[in-house]
Every structure is written in structure tokens, then in C-alpha cells.
Amino acid sequence: MAQGVLPVFQFDNSYARLPDRFFASVYPEPVDGPKLLKFNAALAAELGVEADLSDPTRLAATLAGNVVPQGAVPLAMAYAGHQFGNFVPQLGDGRAILLGEVVDSKGRRRDIQLKGAGPTPFSRRGDGRAALGPVLREYIVSEAFAALGLPATRALAAVATGEQVYRERVEQGAVFVRVAASHVRVGTFQFFAARGDNEGVRTLADYVIDRHYPELKTKENPYLALLDAVAARQAALIARWLGVGFIHGVMNTDNMTISGETIDFGPCAFLDEYDPMKVFSSIDQQGRYAYRNQPGIGQWNIARLSECLLPLLDADEDKAVDAANGVLKRFGETFQAEWVAIFRQKMGLFSSIDKDGDLIQALLGVLHEGQADFTLAFRRLADAAEGRDEAFLACFSAREKAVEWLASWRARLEAETQSGAERAAAMRAVNPAVIARNHRVEEAIAAANYGDLSFFERLMQALEKPYEERPEFADYMTPPKPEERVTRTFCGT
Ligand code: AMP
Ligand code: MG
């Protein structure tokens, strides 16, 4: 086979131009046998990346870090973070290397990062590597988010390294190629604040305003506006997670972006049956990051960010604290407003009245008690909007309460003029039929561990059009059978 050209990136690396203490320059450590597992050609096109798919070997060599493409300035970012509530003053990219930034076809600057590309000065005791399972999980869930229309980092590629990594057991190594609006986190601010480096905090704040919130530059107090904007994006994001039954799993401050994208799909999962206290992550013994706790944790993380920004908010410390408290209060209000708006849509409401919150809570109570599948029940509620209740009611272990709730819902619908068909169509556009169900993700990973990527490929196809019920993917719409249930998702980092 004739050798194709290496992938070409039009890099322009703004983070690398920040002061030295923001990162460590480090090259990826080459791997033995890079093999392309999956390449996101559509995303590559959006990023203006020229890649020769007819030569996957050369493509894999670059995406695994064996060949550093021209124009890249590889680096590991410095950051700190609260992990499960405990502050760690230095974390940093211990196994991720930022190759550089490109400006996409819509003019947005995007990071291209290799996760699992080898040790960095921030690796501590880690090996700098990633295992195949977690890489595929991150690939699957990031692209599922994109198809659902939720903000998240994206997957450009997954590459096997041909090497082993040692976790709870021996696993195959892999590199995940991640694309992000940026990798700046709450923890990045904490890194400088913890060192009393106010100049660093200011430089970083100016950087993220430029990159993510340029409209704030002309505000009277751009730093307060920044804090408010990050809080609003995170509040809206978490409301959207709850709307699709998503549990992030590790909402540490180092896993919360400033851009408002979901990042770090580790031990994350979507709910099957509705349970507000559901936890998947095996490392979350206390249920800190349970489904229902996510908005409160989001606010807690924003409080940590506000502590970092205090010196920039006001020269008078009391006034700065007051301003930050205002932001935290608005976080709660924004979350609540977004949450109600999302669940109103999920219930097919076109108008809004004060009591809608109660109607939502009542439905969630009935779902919980009836052990109903969250995704399927909302999807089948659209059928009920057209007068067919059976499939909805079949989601519940006992129907009585669901029947009662349907009556209260119908009474509420009388205030509206839309036809059943109109309502059902609107509901199907917001209530997915297909989500990345945990047992399907696990199935895809288990097969891939035996060298069979067909389950992964088919799952990716099923997730492409989550709001459509395609008969060929009917088996991806149903909840797990008892023997298929996955109760814990291991971090597997
Ligand atoms: P994560 O759980 O992926 O959010 O990572 C938390 C912190 O641990 C980050 O600083 C990572 O860079 C670091 N880390 C996780 N896994 C590894 C690894 N295998 N080698 C080195 N550092 C790691
Ligand atoms: Mg992380």
C-alpha cells in the first residue's frame, strides 16, 4: 500500500503562549503497536483536520502520539481540585497531553488532547496510560451526548496501543483523542489560587474571557460577569443531565469545565429505572455524586470557583463575598428555571403555570415508586398524548398511581390548545428513545476486550439518532433484563 500523508492540523496554540507555570511541556511516549479502533471523520472535517483514511496505520501513529504532527506544541496542563470534597493542590494532566488547538469551521477554537499518551510531570504514581474499556466508554458517551444535543467534549478517535496496562487486572492500553472547547476547569483556577498566585488567577480569567466569553470584556465587572456566566452554563448543563437521566459520577472540581461542556466520562451512566439517589461509581461510597445531588454539587463547585476569583471581584473583601453569594443564589434560580422548563417539555406542555413543578414532582414520585424506566416512560408518555396509555402504564410495577397521575396531567392539558399529534411530536423531539444504556456500553466493552468491535460499532449507530425509533435498533430502547443489569461502574482509570 502506498503511504498516505500524515494527518494535518492547522494548529494555533494559545494555551502554550501562557506563562510557563501554567503547564509542563511534554511529548507523548510512543507505544508499541498503535492500531486505529475508531475515527470520527465527520468531526475531523469540522475541525479542518486532513486525514488519509486509506492509511489507518499512519493515522493511528499520530493519534497514539508516536508521531507528533507539525505545529503541535504538546503540553500537560497544571490544575488542582477538590476530589470528593478533599482539596488536592496539585493534580494536573497526569496522562493527558494537549497536542494543540485548531479553529473549527464555525470559528470556534477547540483543543485536541491525547488521553493516555504517557507519563507527565503530573503523573504522581500513575502510569500515564488509559485502558481500552474506559476509552471506549468515553468515546460512546461523548458522542451520545453530541447526538442528544447536550454540551460535551467530543471523541475524535480511539486507538489501541498494543501495550498492556495494569489496573485491577491486566487490560489492553488505548489512547482517547478528545476535542474540547478548552480543558480549563474550576481546578485550573484553584491551582493558582492555592498558591496565592493572584496574577495567575487574573491571567487565566482574562484568557477564558477571551476564549469562551468575549462578550463580557466590556462589562463593568468582567470577572463577576465571568463567574455568573460559568455558573449559568453549569446550572443549565446539570438541568439537562437530569433531563436525560444522566449521572456524571465524579463531579470533582477538576472535572468541571469553565466552558460549560460536560467533561471526563468516567464511571458515568444513564438511569434505567428512576431512582433519585442512584449512584453508579464504585468509588462513590457515600453517594456524594448521586443523581439528585448533582445540582447541589454543581453549586458547591461554583462556590470553590468564586473563592478563587474573590480578589478580582472587589477590592473590598466583604463586597466581594456579597457578590459571590449573589452568584450562588442565581445558580440555584437558573438551575430551577431550567429544570422546570426541561421537564415541562418532557411532559409535552407548551404553556407554563406555577403548579407545573408539582406535576413534575408527582410524576417523578410515581416513576420511583413504580420502578419505571426513566427514558422509556417519558418516551411512552408521548403515546399517551395521542390517547394510547397502555405502553406508558406498562412501564410501572403497579399501575394505579400512574393512572391517577395521567388524569392530573390530562386536566392540566385542558389549558392548552395543541392537538395530541402536535404534542406527541414535540415530546418525541425531547425524550430520547435511545440512550447509552449501561448494559449496552458494558457489552460493547466486553466484546472489544476480546477483539470484537461489532457491538461497539452497532451501539454507535444506534446512538446516532436518539430521538428516532428505528426498528432495526429496537433492542437498544429497552431496559436491561434482570441478568443484564450493571450495578456499579468501576473508575478504571
Ligand atoms: P480523572 O479521574 O481522570 O479525572 O483523573 C484525576 C487525576 O488523576 C488527574 O490529575 C489525572 O491526570 C490523574 N490520573 C488518572 N489516571 C492516571 C494515570 N493512569 N496516570 C497518571 N495520572 C492519572
Ligand atoms: Mg479528570
XYZ file of C-alpha atoms and ligand atoms in Angstrom:
517
model
C 0.000 0.000 0.000
C 1.261 3.458 -0.840
C 1.925 5.544 2.233
C -0.668 8.227 2.766
C 0.131 11.582 4.242
C 0.118 12.154 7.970
C -2.939 13.921 9.280
C -2.558 17.668 9.007
C -3.824 20.006 11.732
C -3.885 23.789 11.384
C -2.644 24.406 14.888
C -2.737 27.746 16.664
C -1.799 27.151 20.268
C -2.987 29.905 22.576
C -2.579 27.965 25.841
C 1.073 27.291 25.051
C 1.585 31.065 24.880
C 0.528 31.488 28.519
C 3.275 31.799 31.194
C 5.446 28.733 31.826
C 3.896 27.915 35.183
C 0.546 27.128 33.508
C 1.769 23.843 32.063
C 4.634 21.445 31.533
C 5.977 20.849 28.054
C 5.982 17.122 27.449
C 5.930 14.807 24.470
C 3.749 11.727 24.196
C 5.571 8.477 24.912
C 5.476 6.271 21.783
C 3.611 2.971 22.040
C 4.428 -0.475 20.621
C 1.597 -1.180 18.244
C -0.846 1.636 17.570
C -3.995 0.430 15.862
C -6.917 2.618 14.893
C -10.135 1.473 16.548
C -12.404 4.324 15.590
C -12.011 7.631 13.817
C -14.653 10.342 13.757
C -14.327 11.542 10.167
C -17.259 13.958 10.436
C -15.697 15.693 13.434
C -12.286 15.721 11.726
C -13.861 17.540 8.779
C -15.456 20.059 11.135
C -12.023 20.656 12.689
C -10.349 21.074 9.327
C -8.146 18.060 10.037
C -6.928 16.450 6.832
C -6.605 12.735 7.386
C -5.988 9.909 4.957
C -8.394 7.173 5.961
C -6.948 4.805 3.387
C -3.836 4.573 5.549
C -5.086 3.832 9.077
C -1.602 2.828 10.204
C -0.205 6.312 9.707
C -3.306 7.846 11.167
C -3.001 5.641 14.247
C 0.686 6.525 14.660
C -0.201 10.191 15.012
C -3.321 9.715 17.111
C -1.475 7.451 19.551
C 1.269 10.053 19.948
C 4.064 8.161 18.161
C 4.383 10.913 15.597
C 3.817 14.472 16.723
C 2.163 16.408 13.915
C 3.634 19.595 12.613
C 2.626 22.709 14.509
C 1.768 20.871 17.727
C 3.206 22.186 20.999
C 2.460 19.257 23.304
C 1.879 20.099 26.939
C 0.311 18.885 30.166
C -1.891 21.459 31.885
C -1.462 22.284 35.561
C -4.538 22.118 37.758
C -5.675 21.379 41.289
C -9.035 20.171 42.520
C -11.403 19.024 45.195
C -11.760 15.268 44.844
C -14.815 14.006 46.728
C -14.615 17.164 48.812
C -10.905 16.967 49.650
C -8.591 19.570 48.229
C -5.540 18.389 46.307
C -3.319 21.394 45.471
C -1.673 19.680 42.531
C -3.308 17.286 40.115
C -2.682 18.303 36.505
C -2.747 16.276 33.314
C -1.154 13.077 34.555
C -1.935 11.090 31.457
C -3.324 13.568 29.007
C -1.287 15.655 26.624
C -2.686 18.646 24.807
C -1.394 18.497 21.247
C -2.685 21.919 20.388
C -5.685 23.938 19.288
C -7.429 24.293 15.969
C -10.108 26.722 14.897
C -13.089 24.801 13.536
C -15.299 25.526 10.549
C -17.581 27.652 12.734
C -14.687 29.726 14.021
C -14.604 28.034 17.419
C -11.258 27.245 18.987
C -11.013 23.590 20.025
C -8.383 21.642 21.989
C -7.065 18.361 20.676
C -5.861 16.205 23.522
C -4.447 12.701 23.693
C -5.660 10.940 26.831
C -3.483 8.020 27.857
C -0.427 9.290 25.943
C 2.148 8.538 28.616
C 3.580 9.988 31.821
C 3.895 13.705 32.509
C 5.352 15.688 35.426
C 1.839 15.480 36.933
C 1.531 11.693 36.841
C 2.265 11.170 40.540
C 2.155 7.375 40.925
C 0.102 6.817 37.763
C 1.404 5.225 34.583
C 0.098 7.922 32.257
C -1.953 5.391 30.366
C -5.603 4.578 29.740
C -7.290 1.205 29.362
C -9.403 0.159 26.414
C -12.661 -0.084 28.365
C -12.709 3.461 29.755
C -11.544 4.827 26.387
C -14.457 3.203 24.589
C -16.854 4.300 27.322
C -15.734 7.904 26.926
C -15.995 7.603 23.142
C -19.519 6.198 23.326
C -20.919 8.615 25.883
C -19.355 11.767 24.413
C -20.812 11.018 21.010
C -24.145 10.028 22.568
C -24.196 13.468 24.207
C -23.465 15.164 20.902
C -26.332 13.316 19.216
C -28.658 14.209 22.090
C -27.624 17.844 21.691
C -26.050 18.186 25.138
C -22.818 20.168 25.572
C -19.839 17.859 25.975
C -16.304 17.227 24.861
C -16.138 15.154 21.691
C -14.412 11.996 20.536
C -12.080 12.293 17.548
C -10.549 8.832 17.796
C -9.791 5.768 19.844
C -6.507 3.966 19.229
C -5.254 0.728 20.747
C -1.642 0.945 21.904
C -0.754 -2.717 21.594
C 0.534 -2.497 25.164
C -0.851 -3.755 28.436
C -1.877 -1.595 31.342
C -2.152 -2.825 34.896
C -5.349 -1.937 36.741
C -7.446 -4.235 38.913
C -6.416 -6.722 36.268
C -4.311 -6.606 33.122
C -6.026 -4.582 30.412
C -5.302 -3.528 26.870
C -3.992 0.000 26.555
C -5.622 2.664 24.422
C -5.448 6.371 23.692
C -8.532 8.536 23.503
C -8.355 11.617 21.285
C -10.537 14.252 22.916
C -11.779 17.509 21.484
C -12.895 20.248 23.872
C -13.867 23.905 23.741
C -10.983 24.038 26.198
C -9.671 21.961 29.067
C -9.727 24.811 31.583
C -11.513 23.634 34.718
C -12.570 25.029 38.054
C -9.479 23.208 39.290
C -7.248 25.238 36.962
C -8.229 28.380 38.877
C -7.741 26.536 42.157
C -4.178 25.671 41.160
C -3.166 29.337 41.127
C -5.403 30.469 43.986
C -3.956 27.766 46.268
C -0.502 29.212 45.635
C -1.602 32.746 46.390
C -0.772 33.498 42.755
C -3.350 36.216 42.102
C -1.574 37.262 38.950
C -2.002 33.702 37.660
C -5.693 33.757 38.526
C -6.110 37.049 36.682
C -4.180 35.859 33.632
C -6.310 32.716 33.495
C -9.541 34.695 33.936
C -8.556 37.035 31.106
C -7.692 34.017 28.975
C -11.049 32.296 29.474
C -12.987 35.520 28.968
C -11.197 35.959 25.644
C -11.720 32.369 24.640
C -15.182 31.500 25.969
C -16.966 34.693 26.977
C -15.623 37.533 24.781
C -18.920 39.413 25.160
C -18.063 40.007 28.834
C -14.952 42.062 28.159
C -16.899 45.292 28.062
C -18.900 44.601 31.239
C -18.417 46.859 34.242
C -17.002 43.960 36.267
C -15.897 41.307 33.749
C -14.697 38.883 36.450
C -18.013 38.888 38.260
C -19.745 38.530 34.899
C -17.452 35.579 34.162
C -18.358 33.869 37.428
C -22.035 34.451 36.718
C -21.728 33.127 33.174
C -19.903 29.954 34.220
C -22.488 29.394 36.956
C -25.345 29.851 34.483
C -23.842 27.444 31.955
C -23.184 24.808 34.579
C -26.648 25.182 36.096
C -28.214 24.768 32.651
C -25.932 21.844 31.849
C -26.780 19.946 35.025
C -30.505 20.531 34.442
C -30.022 18.915 31.037
C -28.214 15.956 32.603
C -31.174 15.400 34.881
C -33.478 15.644 31.883
C -31.839 12.640 30.239
C -31.263 10.730 33.474
C -27.501 11.197 33.410
C -25.220 10.661 36.373
C -21.740 12.064 35.835
C -20.209 10.033 38.628
C -17.163 12.160 39.511
C -18.141 15.814 39.769
C -14.839 16.858 41.308
C -13.852 20.477 40.688
C -11.146 19.274 38.294
C -13.884 17.627 36.220
C -15.977 20.765 35.798
C -15.194 22.924 32.803
C -15.269 26.699 32.542
C -16.737 26.387 29.036
C -19.864 24.577 30.254
C -19.115 21.337 28.444
C -19.520 18.007 30.194
C -16.061 16.508 30.644
C -14.484 13.270 31.861
C -16.908 10.476 31.185
C -15.533 8.023 33.707
C -17.852 5.969 35.872
C -20.853 7.787 34.425
C -24.153 6.234 33.408
C -27.738 6.905 32.439
C -30.516 5.839 34.783
C -32.564 2.842 33.844
C -35.352 2.797 36.457
C -35.827 6.145 38.122
C -34.104 6.431 41.486
C -33.020 9.904 42.598
C -30.352 8.510 44.951
C -28.809 6.314 42.269
C -25.017 6.084 42.207
C -23.042 4.010 39.716
C -19.455 4.791 40.550
C -17.801 2.163 42.697
C -15.578 4.838 44.243
C -18.528 6.966 45.390
C -19.272 5.101 48.612
C -21.155 7.979 50.238
C -23.370 8.782 47.265
C -21.917 12.281 47.077
C -22.482 12.381 43.328
C -25.882 10.639 43.237
C -28.355 11.719 40.526
C -30.258 14.078 42.750
C -27.201 15.619 44.402
C -25.744 16.905 41.149
C -27.235 20.429 41.201
C -26.135 20.939 44.801
C -22.634 19.724 43.970
C -22.545 21.971 40.922
C -23.292 24.913 43.184
C -20.652 23.761 45.654
C -18.095 23.646 42.841
C -19.071 27.139 41.717
C -18.558 28.279 45.315
C -14.995 26.928 45.076
C -14.507 28.844 41.826
C -15.842 32.012 43.417
C -13.290 31.688 46.247
C -10.543 31.732 43.645
C -11.950 34.821 41.965
C -12.701 36.810 45.160
C -9.623 39.048 44.913
C -10.705 40.025 41.393
C -14.343 40.678 42.238
C -13.841 43.649 44.542
C -11.008 45.307 46.427
C -13.291 45.291 49.466
C -13.443 41.697 50.697
C -16.944 41.957 52.175
C -18.275 43.322 48.929
C -16.530 40.546 47.008
C -18.120 37.913 49.237
C -21.558 39.503 48.796
C -21.112 39.489 45.039
C -20.098 35.811 45.076
C -23.091 34.921 47.226
C -25.314 36.602 44.682
C -23.849 34.346 42.009
C -24.517 31.228 44.073
C -28.094 32.308 44.626
C -28.543 32.874 40.905
C -27.068 29.433 40.229
C -29.940 27.946 42.233
C -32.519 30.076 40.448
C -31.147 29.325 36.998
C -31.000 25.618 37.725
C -34.577 25.593 38.989
C -35.881 27.542 35.993
C -34.013 25.339 33.504
C -35.083 22.167 35.245
C -38.754 23.099 35.211
C -38.530 24.201 31.570
C -36.915 20.904 30.548
C -39.393 18.705 32.378
C -42.315 20.785 31.138
C -41.176 19.986 27.630
C -40.681 16.353 28.520
C -44.295 16.247 29.712
C -45.438 17.892 26.489
C -46.520 21.205 27.996
C -46.481 24.230 25.741
C -47.527 26.782 28.342
C -46.358 27.296 31.894
C -48.208 27.710 35.147
C -46.864 27.815 38.684
C -48.103 24.387 39.636
C -46.154 22.608 36.878
C -43.318 21.937 39.307
C -45.722 19.923 41.463
C -46.949 17.946 38.465
C -43.337 17.083 37.587
C -42.504 16.080 41.156
C -45.630 13.927 41.271
C -44.607 12.125 38.089
C -41.085 11.551 39.398
C -42.557 10.173 42.625
C -44.756 7.781 40.660
C -41.828 6.717 38.453
C -39.736 5.995 41.522
C -42.413 4.078 43.358
C -43.384 2.126 40.248
C -39.708 1.372 39.412
C -40.362 2.678 35.944
C -37.623 3.060 33.376
C -36.960 6.815 33.189
C -36.235 7.037 29.451
C -38.896 4.627 28.297
C -41.656 6.085 30.488
C -41.160 9.615 29.093
C -40.940 8.243 25.564
C -44.202 6.341 26.052
C -45.894 9.361 27.566
C -45.909 10.735 24.011
C -48.139 7.802 23.007
C -50.448 8.722 25.860
C -50.652 12.237 24.402
C -52.233 10.563 21.390
C -54.638 8.617 23.574
C -52.693 5.349 23.836
C -51.888 4.807 27.517
C -51.028 1.133 27.530
C -47.302 1.286 26.762
C -46.802 4.070 29.312
C -48.672 2.189 32.030
C -46.755 -0.978 31.238
C -43.589 0.802 32.477
C -44.802 0.623 36.092
C -44.704 -2.263 38.521
C -48.124 -1.149 39.815
C -50.362 0.994 37.626
C -52.806 2.632 39.978
C -50.716 5.697 40.799
C -49.690 6.103 37.169
C -53.340 6.083 36.112
C -54.079 8.775 38.718
C -51.158 10.863 37.538
C -52.295 10.606 33.897
C -55.651 12.039 34.969
C -53.996 15.044 36.625
C -51.795 15.525 33.552
C -54.833 15.459 31.255
C -56.581 18.004 33.456
C -53.539 20.262 33.054
C -53.502 19.745 29.265
C -57.006 21.168 29.050
C -55.470 24.601 29.470
C -53.770 24.109 26.076
C -55.000 24.048 22.500
C -52.430 21.838 20.750
C -53.602 18.596 19.184
C -52.477 15.232 20.533
C -50.353 14.654 17.455
C -48.636 18.022 17.803
C -47.933 17.370 21.450
C -46.614 13.867 20.820
C -44.281 15.128 18.110
C -42.869 17.804 20.407
C -42.381 15.223 23.152
C -40.584 12.792 20.868
C -38.177 15.557 19.905
C -37.019 15.950 23.516
C -37.494 12.497 25.070
C -34.887 10.168 23.573
C -35.774 6.627 22.567
C -32.148 5.521 22.632
C -29.626 6.350 25.322
C -26.246 4.786 26.030
C -27.649 2.257 28.449
C -25.030 0.965 30.810
C -25.509 -2.712 29.988
C -25.037 -1.929 26.289
C -21.898 0.069 26.991
C -20.557 -2.782 29.104
C -21.481 -5.300 26.406
C -19.594 -3.268 23.789
C -16.532 -3.026 26.048
C -16.564 -6.711 26.959
C -16.664 -7.733 23.289
C -13.932 -5.221 22.395
C -11.727 -6.744 25.070
C -11.965 -9.957 23.036
C -11.134 -8.117 19.832
C -14.713 -7.862 18.587
C -15.687 -4.274 17.845
C -19.012 -5.130 16.216
C -21.044 -4.413 19.372
C -19.319 -1.071 19.792
C -19.973 -0.180 16.145
C -23.630 -1.154 16.312
C -24.137 0.766 19.555
C -22.571 3.845 17.955
C -25.029 3.528 15.082
C -27.976 3.140 17.441
C -26.917 6.294 19.303
C -26.650 8.416 16.164
C -30.367 9.227 16.056
C -31.545 9.079 19.657
C -34.899 10.729 19.063
C -35.993 8.243 16.399
C -37.468 4.807 16.954
C -35.749 2.778 14.292
C -36.997 -0.820 14.230
C -33.515 -2.167 13.478
C -32.337 -0.767 16.819
C -35.405 -1.680 18.870
C -33.232 -3.783 21.174
C -31.383 -0.627 22.281
C -34.551 1.031 23.539
C -35.443 -1.485 26.194
C -34.196 -1.559 29.776
C -31.816 -4.324 30.830
C -33.236 -7.676 31.805
C -32.505 -8.590 35.430
C -29.439 -10.602 34.435
C -28.126 -7.758 32.249
C -28.201 -5.112 34.941
C -24.945 -3.330 35.728
C -24.921 -2.055 39.271
C -21.506 -0.488 39.569
C -19.211 1.165 37.102
C -15.575 0.992 38.001
C -13.457 4.029 37.565
C -10.896 2.008 35.641
C -8.606 4.988 35.188
P -9.577 11.616 36.437
O -10.081 10.618 37.413
O -9.354 11.053 35.057
O -10.378 12.866 36.413
O -8.128 11.999 36.945
C -7.863 12.616 38.175
C -6.387 12.917 38.281
O -5.629 11.724 38.283
C -5.827 13.735 37.132
O -4.808 14.569 37.633
C -5.270 12.694 36.216
O -4.282 13.199 35.357
C -4.697 11.697 37.192
N -4.638 10.336 36.629
C -5.668 9.490 36.451
N -5.247 8.335 35.904
C -3.911 8.442 35.738
C -2.897 7.576 35.236
N -3.167 6.355 34.777
N -1.637 8.044 35.217
C -1.340 9.270 35.681
N -2.232 10.123 36.174
C -3.520 9.728 36.211
Mg -10.425 14.482 35.340
